[in-house]
Amino acid sequence: MPSLFRTVVLGLGAALVSGAAAQSVQPSNQQLASPEVERKVDALLKQMTLEEKLGQLVQYNDAGHIAATAAQLAINPEAKEQVDAMQLAAEGRLGSMLNTVGAEHTNAFQRAAVEKSRLHIPLLFGADIIHGFRTIYPEPLGLAATFDPELVRELSRMSAEEATTAGIRWFYSPMVDISRDARWGRTAEGAGEDPYLGAAMARAYVQGYQQDDLSKPDSVAACVKHFAAYGAVEAGREYNATDMSDIRLRQVYLPPYQAAVEAGAATIMSAFNALNGVPATANPYLLQQILRKEWGFNGFVVSDYTAVMELQNHGIALTPAEAARKAILAGVDVDMMSHYYDTQLPELVRTGQVPMSVVDEAVRRVLRVKFALGLFEHPYARGTEVTSAVPEHRALVRRAAEESFVLLKNEQDTLPLAKKALKIALIGPLGDDPLQMLGAWSGGPELREVVTVRAALEARAKQYGGSLTVVKGTEIQGTSNAGFAQSVQAARQADVVVMALGESGTMSGEAGSRAFLGLPGNQESLLEAVAQTGRPVVLLVFSGRPLELRQAARHAAAVLEVWFPGTEAGNAIADVLYGDVSPSGKLPMSFPWTVGQEPLYYNQFPTGRPPAPGMDLTQPPGPDSRFVSRYIDAPNAALFPFGFGLSYTRFSYSKVTLSRRAVPLSEATREDAKKLITATVTVTNTGDREATEVVQCYVRNLGASVEQPVRSLEGFRRVTLKPGEAKVVSFDLGFPELAFYNKDSRKVIEPTHYTVWIGGSSLANQEASFDITSDAGAGHTPGR
Ligand code: BGC
């Protein structure tokens, strides 16, 4: 890590073919391997020496190779040795670089490669730009709360435009790992727990970065990471192992990666974790069978940081040579920072342990991406370098932040605040800290350009009269109560208290696993002390993951989850606090009642002993409520479930209607079955302000050959309604939404019974049902 930026369907009965394996890849993935590009690659490959070929497969940062951690040094004490990246570039022995900062810098390396090396092959510069380059928007988990892929596409476009001015043409983004365990710090970097939402977001990032044409100078190649199932590391502990069934892998974890590949993602990063005993960096099932054979991926795979070297720690390689051999044979084309491909592969190729054809194929994939990016024509940073937040981009990142906020509680309409002379106390360690508004991996913004909550509320106080008192109260991970008295005093004198509490940006992100999920340090005690004044408390929660807010939510009249909002943090928060914008974000991950419930997600598999409807699981079990799937000391349900989020208005949902009651199996399993049935609902704004609702459609399948989740998101739509306005919202459900993986890992539809719910969260309760009927007899549904 150390870096600056941090189906085929066999229906029951008739054999019918359709689904994922048969779906064609999108044009941009095909473009990567267009006849024109292949001709160019062939011509170049013929001229390359082995050393030059291997050069394309290695990646260093500009400091050269430096082993970053004790773990890496333990594997390889030589790892301290440094390479001269500039020299390697000039000799044609370096293919790409990571996290090289600034146009001057990237151009200098590029000149060495393009002007001095024998074959003039340009370098590719990659960076961890995951939520903005200079103008920063919310982290991906916050963006997922917008349920607004179009917004994500626009933001991704914006950051590509900014970063290409510094010569960066490759983002290590999107991270599409499904994460259902809030202990895992990297939840902040992805779209949360749901595969459908995750796939929608994955597509949007890729489309925004790559446009429909990678060769445009302001396009960047996406790097979809971390393949695969990194988000399911055991116990939420970073870099830990992952073990799961193939059904779960394909049904839950793979869809976002596949969506990204289908959207044309040019590159993939293999994950640190082992999956079912085989490290992802040496896993032919993932990298060959699924990625290349089933999905037709034409781009290249890069390892994660020193992951090739780490195969020795995984215990599946005893030597650097074995690690390099296993990785390249499995399908890792580029070695990020291990220094193994360049040192080990020459001998492995000479002795035939790695066929030259395997090296050629890896080089081909790298060159494809370089040609597709047009790097040979325009290798240098484009235009004038963007070195600070772009004024014209501020409106977009402000809107993104506003849309990402999730209102979790709003007792007695505490929010929005009245636009009049209010005495406000802003208390907490996140009230005036620009750095902490940005979160993990936040590019290179100028901190003075970040709008804090304090700055924004001061501006409002000037506008409306009133006053703002600011007290830090404690540190983010503080233990001292020294600031409590001043906080309590400020609260007593205020009409309303805004508390800015939560995590620091670096408590989530890579290597940010937590075993406790409460507000860090003594912030909860501070909140309690302030709440005891009896003043209404509006709690702003900054976090890169779901926190355990059980106690905190009791003390606050209103709770707004704001994630890490980015450059326009304070302005966006003020817009929502004062009701210029009604909150519309919905949780992309379940917020637990207690950390002991983790991993926690709404789309669980059923159990043979579900608690009876209405059973009160907040109470210890009695004789009639013990032998069910439950805890004896906590409820099963999330404190705030997936899809949940309040608004300043209220929405009502009509009954759900379906376009028909039954769909014949032969129709359902057709490859192009995009619209088998349409579910419709009318949503009405019954309150008195305009607001946006995220209408969500969930599906359950009963009677299938393998058990299916109790419900799964299969559609969503953002709908803006004026007071009193009603809109009809429809969801088309087709093969992609209704199919599931059977025990043979095939995507199928079987004659079964489906329930559809539409509503404003995963607790949606307006429902309707239909059947997929076997061709033998309409209405017959096995298993019912
Ligand atoms: C992270 C990746 C990141 C890479 C390069 C690794 O430690 O896992 O997500 O892209 O470093 O900085």
Tab-separated table of C-alpha atoms and ligand atoms in Angstrom, residues 1 3 6 98-99 128 172 186 225-226 269 272 304-305 336 510, ligand 1:
chain	number	residue	atom	x	y	z
A	1	MET	CA	0.000	0.000	0.000
A	3	SER	CA	1.761	5.284	-1.625
A	6	ARG	CA	-3.524	6.710	-1.158
A	98	LEU	CA	2.263	3.926	-9.628
A	99	ASN	CA	1.400	7.061	-7.767
A	128	ASP	CA	-5.214	5.501	-6.471
A	172	TYR	CA	-6.825	1.918	-9.478
A	186	ARG	CA	-12.108	-1.014	2.984
A	225	LYS	CA	-10.190	-4.313	-7.894
A	226	HIS	CA	-9.616	-6.502	-6.012
A	269	MET	CA	-6.201	-5.939	-10.016
A	272	PHE	CA	-4.425	-9.962	-1.645
A	304	ASP	CA	-1.796	-5.849	-5.846
A	305	TYR	CA	1.141	-4.189	-4.099
A	336	MET	CA	3.276	-4.407	-8.870
A	510	GLU	CA	-6.755	-0.091	3.601
B	1	BGC	C1	-3.998	-1.564	-2.342
B	1	BGC	C2	-4.577	-1.255	-3.694
B	1	BGC	C3	-3.865	-0.077	-4.294
B	1	BGC	C4	-2.389	-0.377	-4.369
B	1	BGC	C5	-1.558	0.714	-5.013
B	1	BGC	C6	-2.504	-1.665	-2.401
B	1	BGC	O1	-1.963	-1.776	-1.136
B	1	BGC	O2	-4.568	-2.760	-1.861
B	1	BGC	O3	-5.945	-1.013	-3.575
B	1	BGC	O4	-4.400	0.203	-5.550
B	1	BGC	O5	-1.901	-0.586	-3.060
B	1	BGC	O6	-1.385	1.802	-4.197
